[in-house]
Coordinates of C-alpha atoms and ligand atoms in Angstrom, one line a residue:
M1 CA 88.3 102.6 54.9
R2 CA 86.8 100.3 57.4
S3 CA 87.4 101.3 61.0
G4 CA 84.4 99.9 62.9
D5 CA 84.5 96.8 65.1
G6 CA 81.3 95.2 63.6
D7 CA 79.1 96.7 66.3
G8 CA 78.9 100.2 64.8
H9 CA 81.6 101.7 67.0
D10 CA 84.3 103.8 65.3
L11 CA 87.4 102.5 66.8
T12 CA 89.8 104.9 65.2
E13 CA 88.8 107.5 67.9
E14 CA 91.0 106.7 70.9
T15 CA 88.5 107.4 73.6
T16 CA 85.7 105.5 71.9
Y17 CA 88.1 102.6 71.3
E18 CA 89.1 102.4 74.9
R19 CA 85.5 102.6 76.2
V20 CA 84.3 99.9 73.8
R21 CA 87.2 97.6 74.5
A22 CA 86.9 98.1 78.2
A23 CA 83.2 97.1 78.2
Q24 CA 84.0 94.1 76.1
S25 CA 86.9 92.8 78.2
M26 CA 85.3 93.0 81.7
S27 CA 83.5 89.7 81.2
R28 CA 81.5 87.6 83.6
R29 CA 84.6 85.4 84.0
D30 CA 86.6 88.3 85.2
L31 CA 84.0 89.1 87.8
M32 CA 84.0 85.5 89.0
R33 CA 87.7 85.6 89.3
F34 CA 87.5 88.8 91.2
S35 CA 85.1 87.3 93.7
A36 CA 87.6 84.6 94.3
T37 CA 90.4 87.2 94.7
A38 CA 88.2 89.1 97.2
G39 CA 88.6 86.2 99.6
L40 CA 92.3 86.8 99.8
G41 CA 93.6 86.6 103.3
A42 CA 97.0 84.9 103.0
A43 CA 99.0 88.1 103.1
G44 CA 97.8 89.1 106.5
F45 CA 95.8 92.1 105.3
G46 CA 92.1 92.5 106.1
T47 CA 89.7 91.8 103.2
A48 CA 87.5 94.7 103.9
A49 CA 88.8 97.0 101.1
L50 CA 88.6 94.3 98.5
G51 CA 85.1 93.3 99.6
T52 CA 83.9 96.9 99.3
A53 CA 85.4 97.2 95.9
F54 CA 83.7 94.0 94.7
A55 CA 80.3 95.1 95.9
A56 CA 80.3 97.9 93.4
A57 CA 82.3 96.2 90.7
P58 CA 79.6 94.9 88.2
A59 CA 78.0 98.3 87.5
A60 CA 81.2 100.4 87.4
A61 CA 83.3 97.8 85.6
A62 CA 80.7 97.3 82.8
A63 CA 81.1 100.9 81.7
T64 CA 84.7 101.8 82.3
G65 CA 86.8 98.8 83.4
I66 CA 87.4 100.5 86.7
V67 CA 86.4 98.6 89.8
K68 CA 85.8 101.3 92.5
P69 CA 82.7 103.4 92.6
L70 CA 82.9 106.6 90.5
P71 CA 80.2 108.9 92.0
A72 CA 79.5 112.0 89.9
E73 CA 80.3 114.3 92.8
L74 CA 83.9 113.0 93.0
F75 CA 84.9 112.1 89.5
I76 CA 84.6 113.4 85.9
P77 CA 84.4 110.2 83.6
Q78 CA 87.0 110.1 80.9
G79 CA 86.4 106.8 79.0
T80 CA 88.5 104.1 80.7
N81 CA 89.8 106.8 83.0
A82 CA 88.3 109.0 85.7
E83 CA 89.5 112.4 86.8
T84 CA 89.2 113.8 90.3
R85 CA 86.9 116.8 90.7
W86 CA 88.9 119.5 92.3
E87 CA 86.0 120.6 94.5
A88 CA 86.2 117.1 96.0
M89 CA 89.6 118.1 97.4
S90 CA 88.1 120.9 99.4
G91 CA 88.4 120.3 103.1
Q92 CA 90.5 117.2 102.6
G93 CA 93.8 116.7 104.3
Y94 CA 97.2 116.6 102.6
V95 CA 96.6 113.4 100.6
T96 CA 94.0 112.5 98.1
P97 CA 91.7 109.8 99.6
V98 CA 91.5 106.6 97.5
D99 CA 87.7 107.2 96.9
R100 CA 88.6 110.3 94.9
F101 CA 92.1 109.5 93.5
F102 CA 92.1 109.7 89.7
V103 CA 92.4 106.4 87.6
R104 CA 94.3 106.2 84.3
N105 CA 93.9 102.8 82.7
H106 CA 95.0 101.9 79.2
V107 CA 92.7 98.8 79.4
S108 CA 90.6 97.4 82.2
T109 CA 91.7 97.0 85.9
P110 CA 92.9 93.4 86.1
L111 CA 92.1 91.3 89.1
I112 CA 95.2 89.6 90.5
D113 CA 95.5 86.9 93.1
A114 CA 98.4 87.9 95.4
R115 CA 98.8 84.3 96.6
T116 CA 100.0 83.2 93.1
W117 CA 101.5 86.5 92.0
R118 CA 105.3 86.7 91.5
L119 CA 107.5 89.6 90.6
K120 CA 110.0 88.3 88.0
L121 CA 113.4 89.9 87.3
W122 CA 115.5 88.9 84.3
G123 CA 117.9 90.1 81.8
T124 CA 121.5 91.0 80.9
G125 CA 121.9 93.6 83.7
L126 CA 121.7 90.8 86.4
H127 CA 124.4 88.4 87.4
G128 CA 124.2 85.3 85.3
S129 CA 121.9 87.0 82.8
P130 CA 118.7 85.1 83.8
A131 CA 116.4 84.5 80.9
E132 CA 112.8 85.6 80.8
D133 CA 111.6 82.1 81.4
R134 CA 114.0 81.5 84.3
P135 CA 113.7 84.7 86.2
V136 CA 114.6 85.7 89.8
E137 CA 111.3 85.6 91.6
F138 CA 109.8 87.4 94.6
S139 CA 106.4 86.5 96.1
Y140 CA 104.1 89.0 97.7
E141 CA 105.1 87.7 101.1
D142 CA 108.8 88.0 100.2
L143 CA 108.3 91.7 99.6
L144 CA 106.3 92.2 102.8
G145 CA 109.2 90.6 104.6
L146 CA 111.7 93.1 103.3
R147 CA 112.4 96.4 105.1
A148 CA 109.5 98.7 104.4
E149 CA 109.8 102.4 103.4
S150 CA 107.2 105.1 103.1
L151 CA 107.0 108.0 100.6
T152 CA 104.4 110.7 100.1
A153 CA 104.3 111.6 96.4
F154 CA 102.1 112.8 93.7
I155 CA 101.3 110.7 90.6
E156 CA 100.2 112.8 87.7
C157 CA 99.2 111.9 84.2
T158 CA 101.5 113.6 81.5
G159 CA 98.3 114.7 79.8
N160 CA 96.9 116.4 82.9
G161 CA 95.4 119.8 81.7
R162 CA 95.4 118.7 78.1
S163 CA 91.9 120.1 77.4
F164 CA 93.3 123.7 78.0
Y165 CA 95.4 123.5 74.9
T166 CA 92.1 123.6 73.0
S167 CA 89.9 125.7 75.4
Q168 CA 92.5 128.4 76.2
Q169 CA 94.8 128.2 73.3
G170 CA 92.6 127.0 70.4
Q171 CA 95.0 124.2 69.5
Q172 CA 94.3 120.7 68.4
V173 CA 95.7 117.9 70.5
S174 CA 94.8 114.1 70.7
G175 CA 94.2 112.1 73.9
T176 CA 92.0 112.2 76.9
P177 CA 90.8 115.8 77.5
W178 CA 91.7 116.1 81.2
K179 CA 91.1 119.3 83.1
L180 CA 93.4 119.4 86.1
G181 CA 92.1 116.3 88.0
G182 CA 94.6 113.8 86.6
V183 CA 96.8 114.1 89.7
G184 CA 96.7 112.9 93.2
V185 CA 99.0 112.6 96.3
A186 CA 99.2 109.5 98.4
H187 CA 101.2 108.0 101.2
W188 CA 102.8 105.0 99.6
R189 CA 104.5 102.2 101.5
G190 CA 106.5 99.3 100.1
V191 CA 110.1 98.2 99.4
R192 CA 112.7 100.3 97.7
L193 CA 113.2 99.1 94.1
A194 CA 116.9 99.4 94.8
T195 CA 116.7 96.7 97.5
V196 CA 115.0 94.3 95.2
L197 CA 117.3 95.0 92.3
E198 CA 120.3 94.4 94.5
R199 CA 118.9 91.1 95.8
A200 CA 118.2 90.0 92.3
G201 CA 121.9 90.4 91.5
L202 CA 122.2 93.8 89.8
T203 CA 125.4 94.3 88.0
R204 CA 127.3 97.6 87.3
R205 CA 126.6 97.1 83.6
A206 CA 122.9 97.7 84.0
V207 CA 121.7 100.7 82.0
D208 CA 117.9 100.5 81.8
I209 CA 115.1 98.5 83.4
L210 CA 111.7 97.8 81.8
P211 CA 108.9 97.2 84.3
R212 CA 105.8 95.7 82.7
G213 CA 102.2 95.5 83.9
L214 CA 99.9 92.5 84.0
D215 CA 96.9 94.3 82.5
A216 CA 95.8 93.1 79.0
D217 CA 97.6 94.1 75.8
Y218 CA 97.1 97.7 74.7
V219 CA 95.7 98.0 71.2
D220 CA 96.1 101.4 69.5
K221 CA 94.0 101.8 66.3
G222 CA 94.1 98.0 65.6
E223 CA 97.8 97.7 66.4
N224 CA 98.6 95.4 69.3
L225 CA 101.4 97.1 71.3
G226 CA 101.6 94.5 74.0
R227 CA 101.4 95.1 77.7
V228 CA 102.1 98.5 79.2
R229 CA 105.8 98.9 79.8
R230 CA 108.1 101.9 79.9
P231 CA 111.9 101.9 80.2
L232 CA 113.4 103.6 83.3
P233 CA 117.1 104.6 83.6
I234 CA 118.9 102.6 86.3
A235 CA 120.0 105.9 88.0
K236 CA 116.3 106.9 88.7
A237 CA 115.4 103.3 89.6
L238 CA 118.1 103.3 92.3
K239 CA 117.4 106.8 93.5
D240 CA 113.9 107.0 95.0
V241 CA 111.6 104.5 93.3
L242 CA 109.3 102.4 95.5
L243 CA 107.7 99.0 94.9
A244 CA 104.5 100.0 96.6
Y245 CA 102.0 97.6 98.2
E246 CA 100.1 100.1 100.3
M247 CA 98.3 103.4 99.5
N248 CA 97.2 105.6 102.3
G249 CA 97.6 102.9 104.9
A250 CA 95.7 100.1 103.2
P251 CA 96.6 97.5 100.6
L252 CA 96.7 99.0 97.1
P253 CA 93.2 99.0 95.7
P254 CA 92.7 97.0 92.5
D255 CA 92.5 100.2 90.3
H256 CA 95.7 101.6 91.6
G257 CA 97.9 98.5 91.0
F258 CA 97.1 95.7 93.4
P259 CA 99.2 93.8 94.5
V260 CA 102.3 95.9 93.7
R261 CA 103.0 99.0 91.6
L262 CA 105.9 101.3 91.0
V263 CA 105.9 104.8 92.4
V264 CA 108.4 106.9 90.5
P265 CA 108.3 110.3 92.3
S266 CA 108.2 113.5 90.3
W267 CA 108.1 111.7 86.9
V268 CA 105.4 111.3 84.3
G269 CA 102.6 109.1 85.6
I270 CA 103.3 106.4 83.0
A271 CA 106.5 105.5 84.8
S272 CA 104.6 104.3 87.8
V273 CA 103.6 101.0 86.3
K274 CA 100.7 99.3 88.0
W275 CA 100.0 95.6 88.5
L276 CA 103.7 95.0 88.1
G277 CA 104.5 91.5 86.8
D278 CA 108.1 91.6 85.6
I279 CA 111.2 93.8 85.3
Q280 CA 113.7 93.3 82.5
V281 CA 117.1 94.6 83.6
A282 CA 119.4 95.3 80.6
D283 CA 123.0 96.2 79.9
E284 CA 121.8 98.3 77.0
P285 CA 119.2 101.0 76.4
L286 CA 115.6 99.7 76.1
F287 CA 112.7 100.9 74.1
S288 CA 108.9 100.5 74.0
P289 CA 106.1 102.5 72.5
W290 CA 105.8 104.3 75.8
N291 CA 109.2 106.0 75.4
T292 CA 109.2 106.3 71.6
R293 CA 105.8 107.0 70.1
Y294 CA 104.2 108.3 73.4
Y295 CA 105.5 110.5 76.2
R296 CA 107.7 112.6 74.0
L297 CA 106.8 116.0 72.5
F298 CA 105.9 116.0 68.8
G299 CA 104.9 118.7 66.4
P300 CA 106.5 121.7 64.6
G301 CA 109.7 122.6 66.4
Y302 CA 110.4 119.0 67.4
P303 CA 112.4 116.4 65.4
P304 CA 110.4 113.7 63.6
E305 CA 111.2 111.2 66.3
G306 CA 110.0 113.7 68.9
S307 CA 111.8 115.2 71.9
A308 CA 113.8 113.1 74.4
P309 CA 111.5 110.8 76.4
L310 CA 109.7 112.9 79.1
T311 CA 110.8 112.5 82.6
R312 CA 109.8 115.2 85.2
M313 CA 106.4 116.7 85.4
N314 CA 106.2 120.5 85.4
V315 CA 104.7 123.2 87.7
K316 CA 100.9 123.4 88.1
S317 CA 98.2 124.8 90.4
A318 CA 94.5 124.2 90.9
F319 CA 91.7 125.8 92.9
E320 CA 89.6 123.5 95.0
L321 CA 86.5 124.8 93.3
P322 CA 84.0 123.3 90.8
W323 CA 84.7 124.3 87.2
D324 CA 82.5 127.3 86.7
A325 CA 81.7 127.7 90.4
T326 CA 79.0 130.0 91.7
L327 CA 79.8 131.9 94.9
P328 CA 77.5 134.2 96.8
A329 CA 78.1 137.9 96.4
G330 CA 78.7 140.4 99.3
R331 CA 80.9 138.3 101.5
R332 CA 84.4 137.2 102.0
H333 CA 85.5 133.9 100.6
V334 CA 88.7 132.0 101.3
L335 CA 90.0 130.5 98.1
H336 CA 91.9 127.2 98.6
G337 CA 94.1 125.4 96.2
R338 CA 97.2 123.3 95.7
S339 CA 100.4 123.6 93.6
W340 CA 103.0 121.0 92.8
S341 CA 106.1 120.5 90.6
G342 CA 108.3 117.6 89.4
N343 CA 111.3 119.9 89.9
G344 CA 110.9 120.0 93.7
R345 CA 109.3 122.2 96.3
V346 CA 106.8 124.9 95.4
R347 CA 108.1 128.1 97.0
R348 CA 105.2 130.4 96.3
T349 CA 101.9 130.6 94.6
D350 CA 100.3 133.9 93.5
V351 CA 96.6 134.4 92.6
S352 CA 94.9 136.9 90.4
V353 CA 91.2 137.6 90.6
D354 CA 91.2 140.2 87.8
G355 CA 92.2 138.0 84.9
G356 CA 95.9 138.4 85.4
R357 CA 96.3 142.2 85.8
T358 CA 97.3 142.1 89.4
W359 CA 98.7 139.3 91.4
H360 CA 98.7 138.5 95.2
R361 CA 100.8 136.2 97.1
T362 CA 98.9 133.3 98.8
R363 CA 99.5 131.9 102.2
L364 CA 101.2 128.5 102.0
N365 CA 99.8 126.0 104.5
D366 CA 102.5 123.4 104.2
V367 CA 105.5 125.3 105.3
H368 CA 108.0 122.5 105.0
A369 CA 106.7 121.6 101.6
N370 CA 107.4 118.1 100.5
P371 CA 109.4 118.2 97.2
R372 CA 107.6 115.2 95.9
G373 CA 104.1 116.2 97.0
W374 CA 102.2 119.5 96.7
V375 CA 101.6 122.6 98.8
R376 CA 98.2 123.7 100.0
W377 CA 97.5 127.5 99.9
E378 CA 94.7 129.9 100.6
F379 CA 93.8 133.4 99.6
P380 CA 90.9 135.6 101.1
W381 CA 88.8 137.2 98.5
R382 CA 85.9 139.7 98.7
P383 CA 84.5 140.2 95.2
H384 CA 83.3 143.7 94.6
A385 CA 80.4 143.0 92.4
P386 CA 78.3 140.2 91.0
G387 CA 79.4 138.9 87.6
R388 CA 81.8 136.6 85.8
Y389 CA 85.3 136.3 87.0
E390 CA 88.4 134.3 86.0
L391 CA 90.6 133.1 88.9
L392 CA 94.3 132.5 88.1
A393 CA 96.9 130.7 90.2
R394 CA 100.6 130.7 89.3
A395 CA 103.2 128.7 91.3
T396 CA 107.0 129.0 91.3
D397 CA 109.2 126.1 92.4
E398 CA 112.6 125.9 94.0
T399 CA 114.3 125.9 90.7
G400 CA 112.7 129.2 89.8
A401 CA 110.4 127.5 87.2
S402 CA 107.0 129.2 87.1
Q403 CA 103.7 128.9 85.1
P404 CA 103.7 130.9 81.8
A405 CA 100.6 132.5 80.2
T406 CA 100.7 130.0 77.4
A407 CA 102.0 126.4 77.1
P408 CA 104.2 125.4 74.1
H409 CA 102.0 123.3 71.8
N410 CA 102.7 119.6 71.2
T411 CA 100.4 117.3 69.2
L412 CA 99.8 114.8 72.0
G413 CA 99.0 117.6 74.4
Y414 CA 101.5 116.7 77.2
L415 CA 102.7 119.0 80.0
F416 CA 100.2 121.8 79.9
G417 CA 101.9 124.0 82.5
A418 CA 100.4 127.4 81.7
V419 CA 98.2 129.3 84.1
V420 CA 94.6 128.0 83.9
R421 CA 91.8 130.6 83.8
H422 CA 89.2 129.2 86.2
P423 CA 85.7 130.6 85.6
V424 CA 83.7 131.7 88.6
T425 CA 80.3 133.4 88.8
I426 CA 79.5 135.7 91.7
A427 CA 75.8 135.8 92.1
Ligands
LIG1 N1 100.1 98.5 84.0 C1 99.7 99.8 83.9 N2 100.4 100.8 84.6 C2 100.0 102.0 84.4 C3 99.0 102.4 83.5 C4 98.3 101.4 82.8 O1 97.4 101.7 82.0 N3 98.7 100.1 83.0 N4 98.7 103.8 83.4 C5 99.8 104.7 83.7 C6 99.5 106.1 83.6 S1 99.4 106.8 82.1 C7 99.3 106.8 84.8 S2 99.0 108.5 84.7 C8 99.3 106.2 86.1 C9 98.0 106.5 86.8 O2 97.9 105.9 88.1 P1 96.5 105.8 88.9 O3 95.5 105.1 88.0 O4 96.8 105.0 90.1 O5 96.1 107.1 89.2 O6 99.5 104.8 86.1 C10 100.4 104.4 85.1 N5 100.7 103.0 85.2
LIG2 MO1 99.2 109.0 82.3

C-alpha cells in the first residue's frame, strides 16, 4: 500500500506526518503575512512581543510550524509540538514564562490579524437561531471593552507523560511521546465566556457549544478532519471558562492562540481551543473527532466507541531536574518540584529517594494552593553514596485522589497519572 507523499516521507506515522506537513505549510506567503501582522497597533497593545517573535520566525517555523524560538535548554522538540524541560522551571516563579511554555499544535501556528478578526457565534442555542453565515459577531476591540477577568490555571496535554506507558510499563501507545513537560501554568486575562454567550443571546435550550480554531484543517493519515474543534457542555462553558487575550500580562503570543483562545480550567488541554474563530451554540449534543475518536480511552476494558469523552485531568508531579540528572555527591541537595490535579487543590506531595520503599512528606511552598494551578514543593536530600537513584514523587489532591504505581493502559496513551521514576546519578 502506498503511504508516502511523493517526497519519500512515510505519512502513516503521525509524528512524521505532522512534521512534514508543518514544514510544507509555513510558506513564504505565511511569513510575509506575518510581517504585516507584526505591525499591528490598533488594539492598543505594544508591538514588541510580536516583533520579537517575528525575528526568530523563519528558522523555527521552517522546522516545526512554531513561531517562537525553541532553544534546546528550554524545550524538547516533539514534531509540530515542543515540551518544556522541567529543569527550565527550576528557580522560576509560580507561572511558566512564555519563553518556556509548551506548545501543542495539530498543524502550524496561524498568523492572524486582530484588526480584521471576528469571533462569530451561531446556532440553535441562541435566540433567533442565527445561521453560520449570519452570525453574531464580536471584534477584538469589542472583547477588550467588556469587563476583564483574570485566572491562573494550568493547561495540560491529555497525552502528557505518555512515553512512560512504554518506558515504565512496557506498553504500546500511539501519539506524541511526551515526558512530563506537556503542561504549564499561566496568568490568563480576558472575558468570561459566559458574558459573551449571554450577549450573543444564549437560550435555556442550549446544550453544547463547539468552539473552532482558525488554524488549517487537520489531516490524519490522509483523512481531512477539518479544523480543530471540540464540543464543550454548556454547564462548563458558563462555569469558569475564559476567552483569553492575555497570557502572563502580555497579548497572547501567536503560538498560544493570538488573538483569542479559550482557557478551560482543569480540563484536557484540547478543550482550550486556540486561535478561536467561531462558536456554534446548539440545542442538541454536538460531536467532532475530538470528542469521539480522540480524547476518550480505548483498548481492552473499554467499549468499542471508547470511554466517555475525557474532561478533567488527573494528579501528577514532576521534579525540576533534568531527565537523568547528575548531582554532586557528599552534600545536601534541596529537591524542588510541582504537583497539580484537575480535581482541585493538591493537599500533599510525598517523595521517595529509595525507589518507593520509604516515603517522606515534602514542604509545600504554596500554602493556599490554587485549585486550578499547581503547588510548588521541596525536599532536602543528602544522598549517602554515589550511584544511580530513582526519585519518586506522589501527590494527593483534595478529593483524596493520588498517584498509583501503574497507570491503566489505553491505546492512545492518555492520562498517565502513575508515579514517574526519575533517574538521577550521584557522582
Ligand atoms: N486551534 C487549536 N487549538 C488547540 C490546539 C490546536 O492544535 N489547534 N491544540 C490543543 C491541545 S491538544 C492542547 S494540549 C493545547 C495546548 O496549548 P498551548 O500550545 O498553548 O500549550 O491547545 C489546544 N488547543
Ligand atoms: Mo493536547
